[in-house]
Amino acid sequence: EWTRTPEPLVGYYRNMVLARQLDTKIIALQRTGQMGTYASLLGSEAIDAVIGTLMAPDDVLIPYYRNHALQMMRGLAIADMLSYWGGDERGNASPKMGQDFPNCVPIATQALHATGVATAIKIRGEKRVAVTVCGDGGTSKGDFLEALNVAGAWQLPVVFIVNNNQWAISVPRSIQCGAKTLAQKAFGAGIRGEQVDGNDVIALHESITAAL
């Protein structure tokens, strides 16, 4: 129904193009020695664009190190983003981030941070959610599995989104986990899990809307 008007899809396309252009520029800066370590978001533009559009302003984002576009859509200035990846930690603590968390570089620890946020939200009886993202490799970490377990046991208002790019840095998906799909890991924790094409904004919109 929502696809009957062009505005939502045009908005998604605009943010995806902006994310790709930003990523290309930062990689060029990094390759020429003008930027520090940088984790590319290439191929995950649609994921960030949809999450950033659908999250409510008072929801809390607990990102990982590839959510540059998502952070930008949540209000983080590009200048602050460049400052952080250029080595200035003040770019990771901008007032424009509101209650959103800073970048999390240690793999999957942000999943536990998200359950802590969600626990506080539940105790306070607030109508908002914590949203966190990780890569496929992060789902093999104990932190991620512990976070899933407590989310299900305590029925927490938290959404876990896994960007499955098929590689945990240099380890292929085929040997990092024996499960048929990563989404199945949710079932053991008693929460809903769903596999979606991460380059299909319509499918992402439907799935993330339902989850939120």
PDB file of C-alpha atoms in Angstrom:
ATOM      1  CA  GLU A   1       0.000   0.000   0.000  1.00  0.00           C
ATOM      2  CA  TRP A   2       2.723   2.474   0.945  1.00  0.00           C
ATOM      3  CA  THR A   3       4.462   1.930  -2.421  1.00  0.00           C
ATOM      4  CA  ARG A   4       1.516   3.472  -4.322  1.00  0.00           C
ATOM      5  CA  THR A   5       3.072   6.907  -3.876  1.00  0.00           C
ATOM      6  CA  PRO A   6       6.616   7.648  -5.063  1.00  0.00           C
ATOM      7  CA  GLU A   7       7.787   9.705  -2.088  1.00  0.00           C
ATOM      8  CA  PRO A   8       8.904   6.858   0.230  1.00  0.00           C
ATOM      9  CA  LEU A   9      10.841   5.063  -2.506  1.00  0.00           C
ATOM     10  CA  VAL A  10      12.402   8.291  -3.769  1.00  0.00           C
ATOM     11  CA  GLY A  11      13.445   9.054  -0.189  1.00  0.00           C
ATOM     12  CA  TYR A  12      15.062   5.643   0.151  1.00  0.00           C
ATOM     13  CA  TYR A  13      16.882   6.067  -3.158  1.00  0.00           C
ATOM     14  CA  ARG A  14      18.115   9.543  -2.199  1.00  0.00           C
ATOM     15  CA  ASN A  15      19.568   8.306   1.090  1.00  0.00           C
ATOM     16  CA  MET A  16      21.127   5.248  -0.553  1.00  0.00           C
ATOM     17  CA  VAL A  17      22.855   7.402  -3.167  1.00  0.00           C
ATOM     18  CA  LEU A  18      24.062   9.826  -0.494  1.00  0.00           C
ATOM     19  CA  ALA A  19      25.417   6.919   1.555  1.00  0.00           C
ATOM     20  CA  ARG A  20      27.249   5.464  -1.470  1.00  0.00           C
ATOM     21  CA  GLN A  21      28.756   8.838  -2.390  1.00  0.00           C
ATOM     22  CA  LEU A  22      29.862   9.470   1.191  1.00  0.00           C
ATOM     23  CA  ASP A  23      31.416   6.006   1.418  1.00  0.00           C
ATOM     24  CA  THR A  24      33.265   6.462  -1.870  1.00  0.00           C
ATOM     25  CA  LYS A  25      34.634   9.830  -0.750  1.00  0.00           C
ATOM     26  CA  ILE A  26      35.808   8.576   2.649  1.00  0.00           C
ATOM     27  CA  ILE A  27      37.523   5.556   1.091  1.00  0.00           C
ATOM     28  CA  ALA A  28      39.346   7.914  -1.285  1.00  0.00           C
ATOM     29  CA  LEU A  29      40.460  10.023   1.691  1.00  0.00           C
ATOM     30  CA  GLN A  30      41.627   6.901   3.529  1.00  0.00           C
ATOM     31  CA  ARG A  31      43.546   5.534   0.555  1.00  0.00           C
ATOM     32  CA  THR A  32      45.394   8.843   0.142  1.00  0.00           C
ATOM     33  CA  GLY A  33      46.404   9.043   3.788  1.00  0.00           C
ATOM     34  CA  GLN A  34      43.930  11.768   4.760  1.00  0.00           C
ATOM     35  CA  MET A  35      41.703   9.533   6.887  1.00  0.00           C
ATOM     36  CA  GLY A  36      42.352   6.875   9.511  1.00  0.00           C
ATOM     37  CA  THR A  37      40.897   3.392   9.728  1.00  0.00           C
ATOM     38  CA  TYR A  38      37.496   3.250   8.049  1.00  0.00           C
ATOM     39  CA  ALA A  39      34.959   0.432   7.687  1.00  0.00           C
ATOM     40  CA  SER A  40      33.116   0.646   4.380  1.00  0.00           C
ATOM     41  CA  LEU A  41      29.330   0.385   4.233  1.00  0.00           C
ATOM     42  CA  LEU A  42      29.382  -0.642   0.558  1.00  0.00           C
ATOM     43  CA  GLY A  43      26.422  -2.871  -0.225  1.00  0.00           C
ATOM     44  CA  SER A  44      24.489  -2.138   2.952  1.00  0.00           C
ATOM     45  CA  GLU A  45      23.074   1.251   1.957  1.00  0.00           C
ATOM     46  CA  ALA A  46      19.493  -0.022   1.820  1.00  0.00           C
ATOM     47  CA  ILE A  47      19.654  -1.415   5.352  1.00  0.00           C
ATOM     48  CA  ASP A  48      20.712   1.913   6.850  1.00  0.00           C
ATOM     49  CA  ALA A  49      18.290   3.911   4.704  1.00  0.00           C
ATOM     50  CA  VAL A  50      15.279   1.883   5.797  1.00  0.00           C
ATOM     51  CA  ILE A  51      16.179   1.697   9.487  1.00  0.00           C
ATOM     52  CA  GLY A  52      16.906   5.421   9.565  1.00  0.00           C
ATOM     53  CA  THR A  53      13.565   6.227   7.975  1.00  0.00           C
ATOM     54  CA  LEU A  54      11.431   3.963  10.158  1.00  0.00           C
ATOM     55  CA  MET A  55      12.946   4.472  13.613  1.00  0.00           C
ATOM     56  CA  ALA A  56      11.064   6.959  15.782  1.00  0.00           C
ATOM     57  CA  PRO A  57      13.068   9.987  16.960  1.00  0.00           C
ATOM     58  CA  ASP A  58      12.995   8.761  20.575  1.00  0.00           C
ATOM     59  CA  ASP A  59      14.016   5.192  19.745  1.00  0.00           C
ATOM     60  CA  VAL A  60      17.622   4.453  20.690  1.00  0.00           C
ATOM     61  CA  LEU A  61      20.224   3.378  18.130  1.00  0.00           C
ATOM     62  CA  ILE A  62      23.109   1.222  19.320  1.00  0.00           C
ATOM     63  CA  PRO A  63      25.183   1.055  16.108  1.00  0.00           C
ATOM     64  CA  TYR A  64      28.193  -0.843  14.886  1.00  0.00           C
ATOM     65  CA  TYR A  65      31.075   0.491  12.883  1.00  0.00           C
ATOM     66  CA  ARG A  66      29.384   0.360   9.460  1.00  0.00           C
ATOM     67  CA  ASN A  67      26.255   2.368  10.319  1.00  0.00           C
ATOM     68  CA  HIS A  68      27.588   5.692   9.031  1.00  0.00           C
ATOM     69  CA  ALA A  69      24.548   6.431   6.854  1.00  0.00           C
ATOM     70  CA  LEU A  70      22.155   5.440   9.620  1.00  0.00           C
ATOM     71  CA  GLN A  71      23.897   7.728  12.103  1.00  0.00           C
ATOM     72  CA  MET A  72      23.802  10.527   9.552  1.00  0.00           C
ATOM     73  CA  MET A  73      20.054  10.056   9.090  1.00  0.00           C
ATOM     74  CA  ARG A  74      19.642  10.143  12.861  1.00  0.00           C
ATOM     75  CA  GLY A  75      21.236  13.595  12.973  1.00  0.00           C
ATOM     76  CA  LEU A  76      24.997  13.078  13.181  1.00  0.00           C
ATOM     77  CA  ALA A  77      26.787  15.697  11.085  1.00  0.00           C
ATOM     78  CA  ILE A  78      29.065  14.418   8.334  1.00  0.00           C
ATOM     79  CA  ALA A  79      31.800  16.655   9.761  1.00  0.00           C
ATOM     80  CA  ASP A  80      31.554  14.831  13.109  1.00  0.00           C
ATOM     81  CA  MET A  81      31.663  11.472  11.351  1.00  0.00           C
ATOM     82  CA  LEU A  82      34.803  12.497   9.476  1.00  0.00           C
ATOM     83  CA  SER A  83      36.354  13.768  12.701  1.00  0.00           C
ATOM     84  CA  TYR A  84      35.837  10.411  14.409  1.00  0.00           C
ATOM     85  CA  TRP A  85      37.260   8.310  11.579  1.00  0.00           C
ATOM     86  CA  GLY A  86      40.079  10.822  11.306  1.00  0.00           C
ATOM     87  CA  GLY A  87      41.101  10.060  14.871  1.00  0.00           C
ATOM     88  CA  ASP A  88      39.207  12.637  16.944  1.00  0.00           C
ATOM     89  CA  GLU A  89      36.977  10.860  19.497  1.00  0.00           C
ATOM     90  CA  ARG A  90      34.890  14.015  19.947  1.00  0.00           C
ATOM     91  CA  GLY A  91      33.219  13.146  16.662  1.00  0.00           C
ATOM     92  CA  ASN A  92      31.843  10.043  18.383  1.00  0.00           C
ATOM     93  CA  ALA A  93      30.181  12.054  21.149  1.00  0.00           C
ATOM     94  CA  SER A  94      28.283  14.774  19.292  1.00  0.00           C
ATOM     95  CA  PRO A  95      25.309  16.377  21.081  1.00  0.00           C
ATOM     96  CA  LYS A  96      23.383  15.781  17.842  1.00  0.00           C
ATOM     97  CA  MET A  97      23.412  12.049  18.609  1.00  0.00           C
ATOM     98  CA  GLY A  98      20.896  12.575  21.391  1.00  0.00           C
ATOM     99  CA  GLN A  99      20.450   9.319  23.296  1.00  0.00           C
ATOM    100  CA  ASP A 100      21.895   7.209  20.487  1.00  0.00           C
ATOM    101  CA  PHE A 101      25.071   5.352  21.409  1.00  0.00           C
ATOM    102  CA  PRO A 102      28.498   5.979  19.861  1.00  0.00           C
ATOM    103  CA  ASN A 103      30.188   3.610  17.414  1.00  0.00           C
ATOM    104  CA  CYS A 104      30.938   0.178  18.787  1.00  0.00           C
ATOM    105  CA  VAL A 105      34.088  -1.381  17.321  1.00  0.00           C
ATOM    106  CA  PRO A 106      34.511  -4.528  19.506  1.00  0.00           C
ATOM    107  CA  ILE A 107      32.491  -7.189  17.702  1.00  0.00           C
ATOM    108  CA  ALA A 108      28.907  -7.753  18.970  1.00  0.00           C
ATOM    109  CA  THR A 109      29.321  -6.015  22.334  1.00  0.00           C
ATOM    110  CA  GLN A 110      26.705  -3.508  21.152  1.00  0.00           C
ATOM    111  CA  ALA A 111      24.096  -6.290  21.301  1.00  0.00           C
ATOM    112  CA  LEU A 112      24.465  -6.448  25.084  1.00  0.00           C
ATOM    113  CA  HIS A 113      24.403  -2.653  25.330  1.00  0.00           C
ATOM    114  CA  ALA A 114      21.104  -2.731  23.432  1.00  0.00           C
ATOM    115  CA  THR A 115      19.531  -5.177  25.877  1.00  0.00           C
ATOM    116  CA  GLY A 116      20.600  -2.908  28.721  1.00  0.00           C
ATOM    117  CA  VAL A 117      18.891   0.042  27.044  1.00  0.00           C
ATOM    118  CA  ALA A 118      15.811  -2.058  26.321  1.00  0.00           C
ATOM    119  CA  THR A 119      15.654  -3.187  29.956  1.00  0.00           C
ATOM    120  CA  ALA A 120      15.612   0.437  31.091  1.00  0.00           C
ATOM    121  CA  ILE A 121      12.894   1.238  28.545  1.00  0.00           C
ATOM    122  CA  LYS A 122      10.769  -1.662  29.802  1.00  0.00           C
ATOM    123  CA  ILE A 123      11.229  -0.775  33.486  1.00  0.00           C
ATOM    124  CA  ARG A 124      10.170   2.799  32.742  1.00  0.00           C
ATOM    125  CA  GLY A 125       7.163   1.645  30.728  1.00  0.00           C
ATOM    126  CA  GLU A 126       8.173   3.727  27.725  1.00  0.00           C
ATOM    127  CA  LYS A 127       6.741   3.165  24.240  1.00  0.00           C
ATOM    128  CA  ARG A 128       9.997   3.043  22.310  1.00  0.00           C
ATOM    129  CA  VAL A 129      12.606   0.493  21.291  1.00  0.00           C
ATOM    130  CA  ALA A 130      16.335  -0.108  21.169  1.00  0.00           C
ATOM    131  CA  VAL A 131      17.728  -0.974  17.741  1.00  0.00           C
ATOM    132  CA  THR A 132      21.125  -2.535  17.162  1.00  0.00           C
ATOM    133  CA  VAL A 133      22.973  -3.798  14.104  1.00  0.00           C
ATOM    134  CA  CYS A 134      25.820  -6.250  13.605  1.00  0.00           C
ATOM    135  CA  GLY A 135      27.418  -8.264  10.832  1.00  0.00           C
ATOM    136  CA  ASP A 136      27.088 -11.988  10.234  1.00  0.00           C
ATOM    137  CA  GLY A 137      30.373 -12.602  12.048  1.00  0.00           C
ATOM    138  CA  GLY A 138      28.998 -10.881  15.126  1.00  0.00           C
ATOM    139  CA  THR A 139      26.305 -13.551  15.448  1.00  0.00           C
ATOM    140  CA  SER A 140      29.029 -16.103  16.250  1.00  0.00           C
ATOM    141  CA  LYS A 141      30.125 -14.158  19.321  1.00  0.00           C
ATOM    142  CA  GLY A 142      28.986 -15.063  22.817  1.00  0.00           C
ATOM    143  CA  ASP A 143      27.943 -11.459  23.389  1.00  0.00           C
ATOM    144  CA  PHE A 144      25.349 -11.688  20.612  1.00  0.00           C
ATOM    145  CA  LEU A 145      23.950 -15.022  21.760  1.00  0.00           C
ATOM    146  CA  GLU A 146      23.738 -13.871  25.384  1.00  0.00           C
ATOM    147  CA  ALA A 147      21.932 -10.724  24.259  1.00  0.00           C
ATOM    148  CA  LEU A 148      19.430 -12.769  22.236  1.00  0.00           C
ATOM    149  CA  ASN A 149      18.827 -15.027  25.227  1.00  0.00           C
ATOM    150  CA  VAL A 150      18.110 -12.227  27.679  1.00  0.00           C
ATOM    151  CA  ALA A 151      15.960 -10.404  25.106  1.00  0.00           C
ATOM    152  CA  GLY A 152      13.743 -13.459  24.834  1.00  0.00           C
ATOM    153  CA  ALA A 153      13.776 -14.379  28.525  1.00  0.00           C
ATOM    154  CA  TRP A 154      12.852 -10.850  29.608  1.00  0.00           C
ATOM    155  CA  GLN A 155      10.726 -10.019  26.527  1.00  0.00           C
ATOM    156  CA  LEU A 156      12.644  -6.812  25.864  1.00  0.00           C
ATOM    157  CA  PRO A 157      11.748  -4.086  23.341  1.00  0.00           C
ATOM    158  CA  VAL A 158      14.863  -4.543  21.227  1.00  0.00           C
ATOM    159  CA  VAL A 159      15.374  -5.176  17.511  1.00  0.00           C
ATOM    160  CA  PHE A 160      18.511  -6.983  16.302  1.00  0.00           C
ATOM    161  CA  ILE A 161      19.370  -6.447  12.646  1.00  0.00           C
ATOM    162  CA  VAL A 162      22.090  -8.594  11.096  1.00  0.00           C
ATOM    163  CA  ASN A 163      23.847  -7.388   7.968  1.00  0.00           C
ATOM    164  CA  ASN A 164      24.856 -10.682   6.367  1.00  0.00           C
ATOM    165  CA  ASN A 165      27.564  -9.788   3.843  1.00  0.00           C
ATOM    166  CA  GLN A 166      28.798 -13.413   3.856  1.00  0.00           C
ATOM    167  CA  TRP A 167      32.185 -12.634   5.396  1.00  0.00           C
ATOM    168  CA  ALA A 168      33.295 -12.214   9.017  1.00  0.00           C
ATOM    169  CA  ILE A 169      36.265 -10.037   8.011  1.00  0.00           C
ATOM    170  CA  SER A 170      38.043 -12.937   6.223  1.00  0.00           C
ATOM    171  CA  VAL A 171      36.026 -15.959   7.361  1.00  0.00           C
ATOM    172  CA  PRO A 172      33.276 -17.066   4.936  1.00  0.00           C
ATOM    173  CA  ARG A 173      29.749 -17.654   6.174  1.00  0.00           C
ATOM    174  CA  SER A 174      30.009 -21.326   5.199  1.00  0.00           C
ATOM    175  CA  ILE A 175      32.516 -22.150   7.962  1.00  0.00           C
ATOM    176  CA  GLN A 176      31.634 -19.683  10.697  1.00  0.00           C
ATOM    177  CA  CYS A 177      28.227 -21.143  11.540  1.00  0.00           C
ATOM    178  CA  GLY A 178      26.468 -24.440  10.886  1.00  0.00           C
ATOM    179  CA  ALA A 179      22.913 -23.048  11.059  1.00  0.00           C
ATOM    180  CA  LYS A 180      21.006 -23.035   7.783  1.00  0.00           C
ATOM    181  CA  THR A 181      20.176 -19.341   8.251  1.00  0.00           C
ATOM    182  CA  LEU A 182      21.306 -16.733  10.759  1.00  0.00           C
ATOM    183  CA  ALA A 183      17.668 -15.802  11.399  1.00  0.00           C
ATOM    184  CA  GLN A 184      17.144 -19.227  12.975  1.00  0.00           C
ATOM    185  CA  LYS A 185      19.305 -18.193  15.913  1.00  0.00           C
ATOM    186  CA  ALA A 186      16.405 -16.095  17.170  1.00  0.00           C
ATOM    187  CA  PHE A 187      14.111 -19.087  17.570  1.00  0.00           C
ATOM    188  CA  GLY A 188      16.208 -20.714  20.266  1.00  0.00           C
ATOM    189  CA  ALA A 189      15.916 -17.505  22.273  1.00  0.00           C
ATOM    190  CA  GLY A 190      12.153 -17.390  21.881  1.00  0.00           C
ATOM    191  CA  ILE A 191      12.031 -14.313  19.683  1.00  0.00           C
ATOM    192  CA  ARG A 192      10.906 -13.858  16.085  1.00  0.00           C
ATOM    193  CA  GLY A 193      13.548 -14.177  13.406  1.00  0.00           C
ATOM    194  CA  GLU A 194      13.180 -13.383   9.732  1.00  0.00           C
ATOM    195  CA  GLN A 195      15.498 -13.484   6.719  1.00  0.00           C
ATOM    196  CA  VAL A 196      15.146 -10.571   4.303  1.00  0.00           C
ATOM    197  CA  ASP A 197      16.956  -9.450   1.159  1.00  0.00           C
ATOM    198  CA  GLY A 198      19.120  -6.607   2.435  1.00  0.00           C
ATOM    199  CA  ASN A 199      19.124  -4.896  -0.968  1.00  0.00           C
ATOM    200  CA  ASP A 200      15.325  -4.881  -1.328  1.00  0.00           C
ATOM    201  CA  VAL A 201      13.990  -1.714   0.304  1.00  0.00           C
ATOM    202  CA  ILE A 202      10.377  -2.849   0.012  1.00  0.00           C
ATOM    203  CA  ALA A 203      11.044  -6.147   1.792  1.00  0.00           C
ATOM    204  CA  LEU A 204      13.179  -4.367   4.394  1.00  0.00           C
ATOM    205  CA  HIS A 205      10.462  -1.777   4.953  1.00  0.00           C
ATOM    206  CA  GLU A 206       7.845  -4.448   5.594  1.00  0.00           C
ATOM    207  CA  SER A 207      10.031  -6.513   7.921  1.00  0.00           C
ATOM    208  CA  ILE A 208      11.521  -3.665   9.950  1.00  0.00           C
ATOM    209  CA  THR A 209       8.132  -1.940  10.285  1.00  0.00           C
ATOM    210  CA  ALA A 210       6.696  -5.135  11.768  1.00  0.00           C
ATOM    211  CA  ALA A 211       9.670  -5.593  14.091  1.00  0.00           C
ATOM    212  CA  LEU A 212       9.548  -2.035  15.404  1.00  0.00           C
TER     213      LEU A 212
END
